[in-house]
mmCIF file of C-alpha atoms and ligand atoms in Angstrom:
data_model
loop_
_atom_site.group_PDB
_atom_site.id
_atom_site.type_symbol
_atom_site.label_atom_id
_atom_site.label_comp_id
_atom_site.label_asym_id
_atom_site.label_seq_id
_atom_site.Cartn_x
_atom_site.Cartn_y
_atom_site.Cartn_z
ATOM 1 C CA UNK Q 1 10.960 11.465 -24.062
ATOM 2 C CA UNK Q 2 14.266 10.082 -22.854
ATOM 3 C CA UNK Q 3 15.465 11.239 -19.525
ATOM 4 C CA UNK Q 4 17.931 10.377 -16.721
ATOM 5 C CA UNK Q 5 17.229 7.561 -14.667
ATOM 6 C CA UNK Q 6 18.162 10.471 -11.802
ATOM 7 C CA UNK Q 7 14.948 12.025 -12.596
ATOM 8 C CA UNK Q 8 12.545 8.852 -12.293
ATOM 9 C CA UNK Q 9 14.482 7.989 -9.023
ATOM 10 C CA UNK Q 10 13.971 11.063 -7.473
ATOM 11 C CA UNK Q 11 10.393 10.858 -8.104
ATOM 12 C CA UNK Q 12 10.155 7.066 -7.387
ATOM 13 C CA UNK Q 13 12.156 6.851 -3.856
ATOM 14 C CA UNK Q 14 10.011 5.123 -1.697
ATOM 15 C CA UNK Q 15 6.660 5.400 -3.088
ATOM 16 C CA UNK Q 16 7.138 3.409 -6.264
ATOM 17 C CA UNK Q 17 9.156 1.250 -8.741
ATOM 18 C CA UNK Q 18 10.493 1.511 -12.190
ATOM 19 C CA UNK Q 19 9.945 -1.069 -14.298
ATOM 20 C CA UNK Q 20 13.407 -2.038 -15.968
ATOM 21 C CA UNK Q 21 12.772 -4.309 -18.581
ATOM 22 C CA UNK Q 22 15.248 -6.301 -21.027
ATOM 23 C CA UNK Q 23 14.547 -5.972 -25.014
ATOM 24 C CA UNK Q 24 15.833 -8.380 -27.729
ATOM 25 C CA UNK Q 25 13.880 -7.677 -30.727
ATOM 26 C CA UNK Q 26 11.468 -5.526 -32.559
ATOM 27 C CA UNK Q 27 8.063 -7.094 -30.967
ATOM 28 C CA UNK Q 28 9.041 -6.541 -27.264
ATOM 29 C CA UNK Q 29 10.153 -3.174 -28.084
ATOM 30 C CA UNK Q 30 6.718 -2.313 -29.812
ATOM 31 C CA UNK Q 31 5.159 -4.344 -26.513
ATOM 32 C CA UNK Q 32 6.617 -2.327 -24.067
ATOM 33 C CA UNK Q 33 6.271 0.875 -25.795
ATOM 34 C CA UNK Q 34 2.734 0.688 -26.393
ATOM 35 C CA UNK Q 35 1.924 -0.688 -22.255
ATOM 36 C CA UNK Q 36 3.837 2.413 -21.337
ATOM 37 C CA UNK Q 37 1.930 4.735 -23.547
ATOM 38 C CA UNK Q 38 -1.407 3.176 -22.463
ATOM 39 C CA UNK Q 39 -0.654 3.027 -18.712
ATOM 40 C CA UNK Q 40 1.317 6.574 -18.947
ATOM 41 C CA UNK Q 41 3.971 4.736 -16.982
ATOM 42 C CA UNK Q 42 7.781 5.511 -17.092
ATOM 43 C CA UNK Q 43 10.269 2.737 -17.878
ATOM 44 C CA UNK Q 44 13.681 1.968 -18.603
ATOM 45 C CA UNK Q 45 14.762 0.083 -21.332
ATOM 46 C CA UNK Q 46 17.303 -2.178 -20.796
ATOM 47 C CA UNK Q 47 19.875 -4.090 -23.248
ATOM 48 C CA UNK Q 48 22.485 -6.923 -22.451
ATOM 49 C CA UNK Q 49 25.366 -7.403 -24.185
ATOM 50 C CA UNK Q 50 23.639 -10.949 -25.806
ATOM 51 C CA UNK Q 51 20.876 -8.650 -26.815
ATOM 52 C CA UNK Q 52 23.461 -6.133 -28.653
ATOM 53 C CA UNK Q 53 25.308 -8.753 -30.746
ATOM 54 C CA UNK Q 54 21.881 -10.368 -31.393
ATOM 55 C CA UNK Q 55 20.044 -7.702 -32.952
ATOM 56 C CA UNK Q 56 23.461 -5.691 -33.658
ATOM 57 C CA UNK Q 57 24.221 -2.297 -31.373
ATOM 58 C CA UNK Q 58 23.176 -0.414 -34.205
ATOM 59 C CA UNK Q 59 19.992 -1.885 -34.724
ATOM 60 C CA UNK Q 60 18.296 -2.514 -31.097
ATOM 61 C CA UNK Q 61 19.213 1.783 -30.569
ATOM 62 C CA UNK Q 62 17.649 2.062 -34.068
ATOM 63 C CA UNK Q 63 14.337 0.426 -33.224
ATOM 64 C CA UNK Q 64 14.375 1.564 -29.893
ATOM 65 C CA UNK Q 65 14.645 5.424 -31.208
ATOM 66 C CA UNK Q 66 11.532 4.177 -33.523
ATOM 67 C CA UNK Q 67 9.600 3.263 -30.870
ATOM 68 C CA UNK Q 68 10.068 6.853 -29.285
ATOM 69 C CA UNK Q 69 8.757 7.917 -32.462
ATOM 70 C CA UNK Q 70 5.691 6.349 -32.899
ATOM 71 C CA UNK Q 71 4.933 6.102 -28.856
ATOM 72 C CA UNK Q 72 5.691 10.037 -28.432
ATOM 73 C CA UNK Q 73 4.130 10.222 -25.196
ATOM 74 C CA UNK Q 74 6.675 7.578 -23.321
ATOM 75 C CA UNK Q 75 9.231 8.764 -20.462
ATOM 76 C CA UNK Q 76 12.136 6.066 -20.603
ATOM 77 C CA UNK Q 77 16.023 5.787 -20.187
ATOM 78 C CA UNK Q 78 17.991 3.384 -22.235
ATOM 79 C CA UNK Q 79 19.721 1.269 -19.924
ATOM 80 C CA UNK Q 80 22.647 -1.024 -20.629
ATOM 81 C CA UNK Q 81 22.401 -4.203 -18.236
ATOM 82 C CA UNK Q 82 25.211 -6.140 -17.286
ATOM 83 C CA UNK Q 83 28.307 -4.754 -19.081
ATOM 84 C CA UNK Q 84 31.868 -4.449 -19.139
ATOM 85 C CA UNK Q 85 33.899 -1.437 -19.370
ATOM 86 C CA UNK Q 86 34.072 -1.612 -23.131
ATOM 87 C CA UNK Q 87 30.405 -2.253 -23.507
ATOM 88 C CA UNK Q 88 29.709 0.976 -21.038
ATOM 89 C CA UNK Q 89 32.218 2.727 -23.050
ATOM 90 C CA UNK Q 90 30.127 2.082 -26.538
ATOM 91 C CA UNK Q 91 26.743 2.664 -25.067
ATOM 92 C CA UNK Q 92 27.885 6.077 -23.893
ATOM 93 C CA UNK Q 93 29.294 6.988 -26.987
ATOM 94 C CA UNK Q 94 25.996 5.207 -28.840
ATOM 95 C CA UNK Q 95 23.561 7.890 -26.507
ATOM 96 C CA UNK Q 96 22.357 5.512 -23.680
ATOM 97 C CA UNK Q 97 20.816 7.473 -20.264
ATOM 98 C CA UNK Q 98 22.546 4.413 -17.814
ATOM 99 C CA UNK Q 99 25.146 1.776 -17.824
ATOM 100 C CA UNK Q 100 25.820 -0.499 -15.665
ATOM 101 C CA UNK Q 101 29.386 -1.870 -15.191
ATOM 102 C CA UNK Q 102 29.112 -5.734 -13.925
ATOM 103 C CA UNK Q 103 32.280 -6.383 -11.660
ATOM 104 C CA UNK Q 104 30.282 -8.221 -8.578
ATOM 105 C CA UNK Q 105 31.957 -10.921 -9.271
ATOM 106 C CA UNK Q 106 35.556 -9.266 -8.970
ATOM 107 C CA UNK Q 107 36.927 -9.072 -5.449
ATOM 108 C CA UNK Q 108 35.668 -5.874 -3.608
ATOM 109 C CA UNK Q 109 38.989 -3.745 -4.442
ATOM 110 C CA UNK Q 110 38.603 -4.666 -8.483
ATOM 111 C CA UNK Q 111 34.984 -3.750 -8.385
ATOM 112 C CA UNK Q 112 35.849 -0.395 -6.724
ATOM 113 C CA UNK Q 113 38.177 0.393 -9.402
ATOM 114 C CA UNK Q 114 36.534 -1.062 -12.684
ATOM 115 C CA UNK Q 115 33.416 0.808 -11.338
ATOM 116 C CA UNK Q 116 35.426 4.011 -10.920
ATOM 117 C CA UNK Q 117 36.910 3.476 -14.313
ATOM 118 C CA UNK Q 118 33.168 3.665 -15.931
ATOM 119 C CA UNK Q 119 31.886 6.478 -13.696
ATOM 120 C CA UNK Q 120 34.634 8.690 -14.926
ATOM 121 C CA UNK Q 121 33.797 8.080 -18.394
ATOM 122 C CA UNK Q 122 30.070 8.367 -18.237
ATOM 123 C CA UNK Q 123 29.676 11.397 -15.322
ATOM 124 C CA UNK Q 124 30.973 14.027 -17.597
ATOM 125 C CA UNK Q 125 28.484 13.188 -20.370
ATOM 126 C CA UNK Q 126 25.890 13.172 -17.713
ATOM 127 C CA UNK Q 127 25.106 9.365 -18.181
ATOM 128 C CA UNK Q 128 24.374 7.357 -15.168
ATOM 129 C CA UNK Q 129 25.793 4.438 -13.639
ATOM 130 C CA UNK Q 130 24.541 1.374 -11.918
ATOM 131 C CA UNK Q 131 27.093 -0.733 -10.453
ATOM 132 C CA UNK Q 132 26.424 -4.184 -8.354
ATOM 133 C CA UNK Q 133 27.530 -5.577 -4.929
ATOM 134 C CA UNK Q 134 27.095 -9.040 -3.944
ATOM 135 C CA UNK Q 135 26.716 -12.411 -6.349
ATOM 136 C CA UNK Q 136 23.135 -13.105 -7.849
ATOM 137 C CA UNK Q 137 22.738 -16.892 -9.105
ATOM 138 C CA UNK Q 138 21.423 -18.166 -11.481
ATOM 139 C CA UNK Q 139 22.432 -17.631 -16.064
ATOM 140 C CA UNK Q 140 22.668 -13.817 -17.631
ATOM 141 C CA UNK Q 141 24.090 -13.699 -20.730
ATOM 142 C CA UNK Q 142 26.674 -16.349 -20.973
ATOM 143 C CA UNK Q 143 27.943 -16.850 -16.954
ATOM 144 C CA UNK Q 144 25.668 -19.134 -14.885
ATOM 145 C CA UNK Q 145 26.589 -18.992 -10.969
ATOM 146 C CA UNK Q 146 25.114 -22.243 -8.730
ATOM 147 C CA UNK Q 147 22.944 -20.918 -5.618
ATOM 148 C CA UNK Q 148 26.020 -22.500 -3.381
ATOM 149 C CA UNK Q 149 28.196 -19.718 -4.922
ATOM 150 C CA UNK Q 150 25.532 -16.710 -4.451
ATOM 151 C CA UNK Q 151 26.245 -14.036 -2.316
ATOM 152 C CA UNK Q 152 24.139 -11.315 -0.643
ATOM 153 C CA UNK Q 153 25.096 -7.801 -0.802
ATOM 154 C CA UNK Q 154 26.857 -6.967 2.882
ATOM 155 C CA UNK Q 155 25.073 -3.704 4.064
ATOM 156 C CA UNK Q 156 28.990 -3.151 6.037
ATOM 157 C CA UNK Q 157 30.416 -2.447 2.773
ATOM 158 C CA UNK Q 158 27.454 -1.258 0.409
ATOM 159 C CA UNK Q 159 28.353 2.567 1.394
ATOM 160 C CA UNK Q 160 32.229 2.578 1.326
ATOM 161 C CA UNK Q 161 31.770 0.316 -1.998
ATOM 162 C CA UNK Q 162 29.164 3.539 -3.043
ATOM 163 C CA UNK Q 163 31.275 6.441 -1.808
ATOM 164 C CA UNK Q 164 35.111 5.560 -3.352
ATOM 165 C CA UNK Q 165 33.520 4.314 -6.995
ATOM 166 C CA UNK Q 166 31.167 7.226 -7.593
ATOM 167 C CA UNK Q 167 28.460 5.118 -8.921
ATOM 168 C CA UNK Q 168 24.326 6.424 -9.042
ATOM 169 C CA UNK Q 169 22.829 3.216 -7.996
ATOM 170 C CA UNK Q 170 23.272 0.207 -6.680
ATOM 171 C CA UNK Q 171 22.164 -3.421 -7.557
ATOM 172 C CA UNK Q 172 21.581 -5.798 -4.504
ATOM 173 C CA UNK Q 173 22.054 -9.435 -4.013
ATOM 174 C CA UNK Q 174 19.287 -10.026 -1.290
ATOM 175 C CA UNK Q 175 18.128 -13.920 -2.377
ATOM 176 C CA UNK Q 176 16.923 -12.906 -6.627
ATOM 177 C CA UNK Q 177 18.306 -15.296 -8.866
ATOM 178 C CA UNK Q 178 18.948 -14.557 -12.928
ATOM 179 C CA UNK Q 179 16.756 -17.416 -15.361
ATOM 180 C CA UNK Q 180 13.559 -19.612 -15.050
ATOM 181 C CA UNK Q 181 15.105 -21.469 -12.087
ATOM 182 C CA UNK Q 182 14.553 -18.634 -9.166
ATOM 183 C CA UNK Q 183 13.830 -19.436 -5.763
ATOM 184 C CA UNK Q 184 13.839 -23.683 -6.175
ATOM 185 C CA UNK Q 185 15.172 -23.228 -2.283
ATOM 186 C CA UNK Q 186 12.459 -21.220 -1.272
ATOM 187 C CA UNK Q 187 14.048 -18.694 0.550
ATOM 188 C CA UNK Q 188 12.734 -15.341 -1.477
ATOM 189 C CA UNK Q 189 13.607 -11.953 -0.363
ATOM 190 C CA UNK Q 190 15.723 -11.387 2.350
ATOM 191 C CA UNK Q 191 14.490 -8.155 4.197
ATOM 192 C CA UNK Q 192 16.509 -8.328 6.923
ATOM 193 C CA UNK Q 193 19.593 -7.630 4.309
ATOM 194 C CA UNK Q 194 17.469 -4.622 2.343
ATOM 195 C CA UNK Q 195 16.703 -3.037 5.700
ATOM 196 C CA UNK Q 196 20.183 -2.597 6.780
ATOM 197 C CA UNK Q 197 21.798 -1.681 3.218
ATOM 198 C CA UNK Q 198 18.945 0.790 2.868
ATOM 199 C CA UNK Q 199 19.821 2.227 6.630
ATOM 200 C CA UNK Q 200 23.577 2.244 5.227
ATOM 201 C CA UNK Q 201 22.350 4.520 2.262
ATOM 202 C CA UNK Q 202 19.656 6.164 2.915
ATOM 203 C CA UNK Q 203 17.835 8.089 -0.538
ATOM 204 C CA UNK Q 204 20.223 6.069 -2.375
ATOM 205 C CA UNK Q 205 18.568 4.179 -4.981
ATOM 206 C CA UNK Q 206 18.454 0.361 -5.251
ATOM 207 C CA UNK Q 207 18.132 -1.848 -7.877
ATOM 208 C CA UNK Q 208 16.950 -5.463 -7.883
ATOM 209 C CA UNK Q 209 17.748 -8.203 -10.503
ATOM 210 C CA UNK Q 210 16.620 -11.319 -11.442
ATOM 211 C CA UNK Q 211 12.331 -10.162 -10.573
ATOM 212 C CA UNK Q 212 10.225 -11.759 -12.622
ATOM 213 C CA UNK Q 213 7.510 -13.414 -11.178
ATOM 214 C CA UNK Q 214 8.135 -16.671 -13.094
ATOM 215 C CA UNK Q 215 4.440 -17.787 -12.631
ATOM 216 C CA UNK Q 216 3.624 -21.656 -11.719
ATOM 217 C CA UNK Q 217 0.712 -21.927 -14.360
ATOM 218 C CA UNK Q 218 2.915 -20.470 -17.336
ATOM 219 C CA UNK Q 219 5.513 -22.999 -16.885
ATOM 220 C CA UNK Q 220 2.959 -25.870 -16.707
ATOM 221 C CA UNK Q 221 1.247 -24.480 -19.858
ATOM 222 C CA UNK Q 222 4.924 -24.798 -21.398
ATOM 223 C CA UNK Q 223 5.912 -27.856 -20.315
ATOM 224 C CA UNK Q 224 2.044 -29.410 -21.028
ATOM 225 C CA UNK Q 225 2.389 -27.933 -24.567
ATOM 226 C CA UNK Q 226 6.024 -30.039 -25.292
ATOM 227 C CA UNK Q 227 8.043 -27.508 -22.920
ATOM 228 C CA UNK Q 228 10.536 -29.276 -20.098
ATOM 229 C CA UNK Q 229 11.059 -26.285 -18.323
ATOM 230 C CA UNK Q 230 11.894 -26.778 -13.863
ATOM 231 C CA UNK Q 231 9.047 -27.593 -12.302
ATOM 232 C CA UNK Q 232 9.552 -25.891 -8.899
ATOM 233 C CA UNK Q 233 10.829 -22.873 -10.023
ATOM 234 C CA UNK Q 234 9.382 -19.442 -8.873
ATOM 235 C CA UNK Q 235 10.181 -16.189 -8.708
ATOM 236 C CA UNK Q 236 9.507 -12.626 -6.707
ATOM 237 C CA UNK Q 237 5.667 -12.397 -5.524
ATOM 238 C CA UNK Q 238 3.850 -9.231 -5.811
ATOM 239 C CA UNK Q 239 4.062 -8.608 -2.148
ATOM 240 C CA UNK Q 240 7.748 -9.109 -2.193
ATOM 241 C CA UNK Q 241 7.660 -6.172 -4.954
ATOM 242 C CA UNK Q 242 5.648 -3.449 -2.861
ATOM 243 C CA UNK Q 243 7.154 -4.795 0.175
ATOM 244 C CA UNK Q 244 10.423 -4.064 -1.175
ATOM 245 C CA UNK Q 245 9.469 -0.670 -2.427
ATOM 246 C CA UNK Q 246 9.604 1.477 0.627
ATOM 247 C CA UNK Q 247 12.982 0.311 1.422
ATOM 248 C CA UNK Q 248 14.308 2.062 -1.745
ATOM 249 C CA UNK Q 249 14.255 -0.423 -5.042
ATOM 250 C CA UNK Q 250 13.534 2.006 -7.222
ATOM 251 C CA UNK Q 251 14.212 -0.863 -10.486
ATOM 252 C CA UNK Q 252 12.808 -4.244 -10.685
ATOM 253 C CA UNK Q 253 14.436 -5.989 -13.619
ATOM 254 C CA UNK Q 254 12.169 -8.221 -15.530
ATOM 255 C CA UNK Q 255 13.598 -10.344 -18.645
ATOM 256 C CA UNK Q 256 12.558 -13.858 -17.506
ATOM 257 C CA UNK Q 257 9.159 -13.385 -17.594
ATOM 258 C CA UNK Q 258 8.859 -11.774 -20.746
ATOM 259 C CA UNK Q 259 10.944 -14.764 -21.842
ATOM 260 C CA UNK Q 260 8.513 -17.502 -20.958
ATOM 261 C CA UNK Q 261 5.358 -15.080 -22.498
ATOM 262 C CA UNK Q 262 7.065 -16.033 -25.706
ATOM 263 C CA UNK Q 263 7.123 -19.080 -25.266
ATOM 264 C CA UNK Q 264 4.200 -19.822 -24.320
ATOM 265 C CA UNK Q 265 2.537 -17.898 -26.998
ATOM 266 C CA UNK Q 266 4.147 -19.333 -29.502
ATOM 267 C CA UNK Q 267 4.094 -22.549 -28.288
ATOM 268 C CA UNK Q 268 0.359 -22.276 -28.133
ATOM 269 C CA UNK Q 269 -0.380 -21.147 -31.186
ATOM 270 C CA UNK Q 270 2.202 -24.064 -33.239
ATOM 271 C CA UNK Q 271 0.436 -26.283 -31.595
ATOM 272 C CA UNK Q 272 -3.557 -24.706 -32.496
ATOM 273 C CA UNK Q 273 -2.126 -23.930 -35.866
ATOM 274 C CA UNK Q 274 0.561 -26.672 -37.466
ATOM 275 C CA UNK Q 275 -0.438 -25.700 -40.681
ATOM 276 C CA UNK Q 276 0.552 -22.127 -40.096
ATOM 277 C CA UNK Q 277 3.971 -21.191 -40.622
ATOM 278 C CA UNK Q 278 3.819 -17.133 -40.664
ATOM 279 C CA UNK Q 279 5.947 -15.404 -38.319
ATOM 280 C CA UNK Q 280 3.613 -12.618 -38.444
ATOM 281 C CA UNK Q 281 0.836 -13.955 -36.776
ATOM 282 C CA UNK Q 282 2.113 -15.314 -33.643
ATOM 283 C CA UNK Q 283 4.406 -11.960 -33.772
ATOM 284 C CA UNK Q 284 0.969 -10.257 -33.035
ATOM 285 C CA UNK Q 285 -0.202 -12.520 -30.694
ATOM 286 C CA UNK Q 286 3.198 -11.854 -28.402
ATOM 287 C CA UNK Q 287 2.962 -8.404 -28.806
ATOM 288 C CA UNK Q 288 -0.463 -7.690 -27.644
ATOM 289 C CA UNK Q 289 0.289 -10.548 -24.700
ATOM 290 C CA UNK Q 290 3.375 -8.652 -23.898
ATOM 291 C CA UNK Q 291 1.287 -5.206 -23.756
ATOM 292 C CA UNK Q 292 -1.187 -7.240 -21.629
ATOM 293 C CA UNK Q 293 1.066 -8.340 -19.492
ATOM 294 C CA UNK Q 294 3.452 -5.444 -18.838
ATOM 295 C CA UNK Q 295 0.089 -3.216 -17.800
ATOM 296 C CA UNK Q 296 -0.231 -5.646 -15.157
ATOM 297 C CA UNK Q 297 3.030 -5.059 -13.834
ATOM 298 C CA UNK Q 298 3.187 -1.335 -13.880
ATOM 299 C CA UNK Q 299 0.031 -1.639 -11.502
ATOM 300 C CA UNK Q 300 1.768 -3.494 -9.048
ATOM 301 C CA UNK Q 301 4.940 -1.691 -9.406
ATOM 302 C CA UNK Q 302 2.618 1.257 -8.614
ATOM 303 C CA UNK Q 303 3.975 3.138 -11.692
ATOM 304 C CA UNK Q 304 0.894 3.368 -14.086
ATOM 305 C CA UNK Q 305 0.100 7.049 -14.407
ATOM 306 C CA UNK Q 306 3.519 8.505 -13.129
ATOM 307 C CA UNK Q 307 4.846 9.633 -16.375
ATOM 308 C CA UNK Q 308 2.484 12.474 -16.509
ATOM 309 C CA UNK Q 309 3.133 13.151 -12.716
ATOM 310 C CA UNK Q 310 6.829 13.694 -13.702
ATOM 311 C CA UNK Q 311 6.430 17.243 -14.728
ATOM 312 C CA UNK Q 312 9.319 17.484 -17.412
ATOM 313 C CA UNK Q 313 10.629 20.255 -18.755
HETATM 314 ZN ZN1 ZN B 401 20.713 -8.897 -13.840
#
């Protein structure tokens, strides 16, 4: 069933996390479809622009509208991640639940205003908008942003930014970084930051970018099996996700991860099988890995079993 991010937030605030996960193709869709049937867990998701002219608009909402189909039981919200105000305008008209509009890294004025711009277009069809404050590093989609030029979300402006541009959530720069290269300064989350923009919006929810876990072993499996991926690089911890919880982040975005898992398995099995050259069987092999793997997360997002707890209709 697709519903309003408004509706998993309100039932999320504080106690759990939504899982907000970026699609590309027909065998993550099917992956994340079938975890969230299994688990009965509510998701969202989520497209980039690079995703859209990959598979074509038409087609990801195509396959994505399958999926509802033939996993009938799943609560999501289609989610458009990172966009402008053209690409909000066409995923309104196209029948997505949430945009969001991208202008962190506009001046604070400019992001008021392009943010306004979408909120006016999508409030009156009921669709929701994310907007961000503060500079993740790191590469999504096409801009790359060095950790020198990162900058956290300041709680002093997170609720004047929220009030004059209307928007339903709010992403948060607090040390995530975008790519398989998070966290090679070893900072991780900045709570100190959270605490206060949560204190300067309180019930408002928060979303956090850039969280996959971006385990150690996976990458050395990758790079052992002809990968040369950065060594040091790590991302959010499972504590840092629950820790994070209470304080509001109602959406983890996870992309990276999902990223690697196809690498790896594919990797893998090329290298078991070089006589093999059938897309169909690796295919498999990634989409019961991705099932695996997204179960695992809705656990420690605390999310498995909420989407019969939502009481729709
Ligand atoms: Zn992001």
């Amino acid at each position: 069933m697709l519903v309003s991010p408004h509706i998993l937030f309100n039932h999320c605030y504080g106690k759990y996390t939504i899982a907000a996960v970026n699609v590309f193709n027909m065998e993550q869709i099917h992956g994340l479809f079938a975890a969230a049937e299994y688990s009965s867990t509510p998701i969202i998701v989520q497209v980039t622009p690079v995703a859209r002219n990959y598979a074509h608009p038409t087609m990801i909402m195509a396959m994505i509208k399958a999926a509802a189909k033939i996993y009938p039981k799943v609560v999501f919200s289609i989610h458009l991640d990172h966009g402008n105000e053209t690409h909000a305008l066409d995923a309104i008209d196209q029948g997505y639940t949430s945009v969001m509009i991208d202008a962190s890294h506009d001046d604070f004025e400019s992001n008021i205003q392009r943010t306004k711009t979408v909120v006016e277009a999508a409030h009156p069809r009921n669709v929701f908008v994310e907007a961000e404050l503060g500079v993740l590093s790191g590469v999504e989609d096409d801009l790359s942003v060095a950790e020198n030029h990162a900058k956290y979300t300041d709680p002093c402006q997170a609720k004047e930014f929220v009030d004059r541009s209307g928007c339903d959530s709010l992403a948060v720069a607090i040390g995530t970084s975008h790519g398989a290269y998070k966290f090679s300064g070893g900072k991780g989350l900045q709570f100190a930051v959270l605490e206060k923009i949560q204190q300067a919006l309180p019930e408002f929810p928060l979303v956090l970018h850039g969280s996959s876990g971006v385990k150690r072993n996976d990458i050395d499996e990758i790079n052992r099996l002809g990968g040369a991926l950065l060594k040091n690089a790590s991302g959010v911890t499972d504590e840092e996700i629950k820790k994070a919880i209470p304080y509001g982040i109602c959406k983890v975005n996870i992309a990276t991860d999902l990223r690697l898992l196809w690498t790896k398995v594919h990797r893998l099995f090329f290298a078991e099988h070089p006589d093999q050259f059938d897309p169909v069987v690796p295919g498999k092999m990634y989409m019961e890995a991705y099932k695996t793997f997204m179960i695992e997360r809705f656990e420690v997002f605390g999310s498995k079993g909420k989407a019969s707890a939502l009481k729709l209709n």
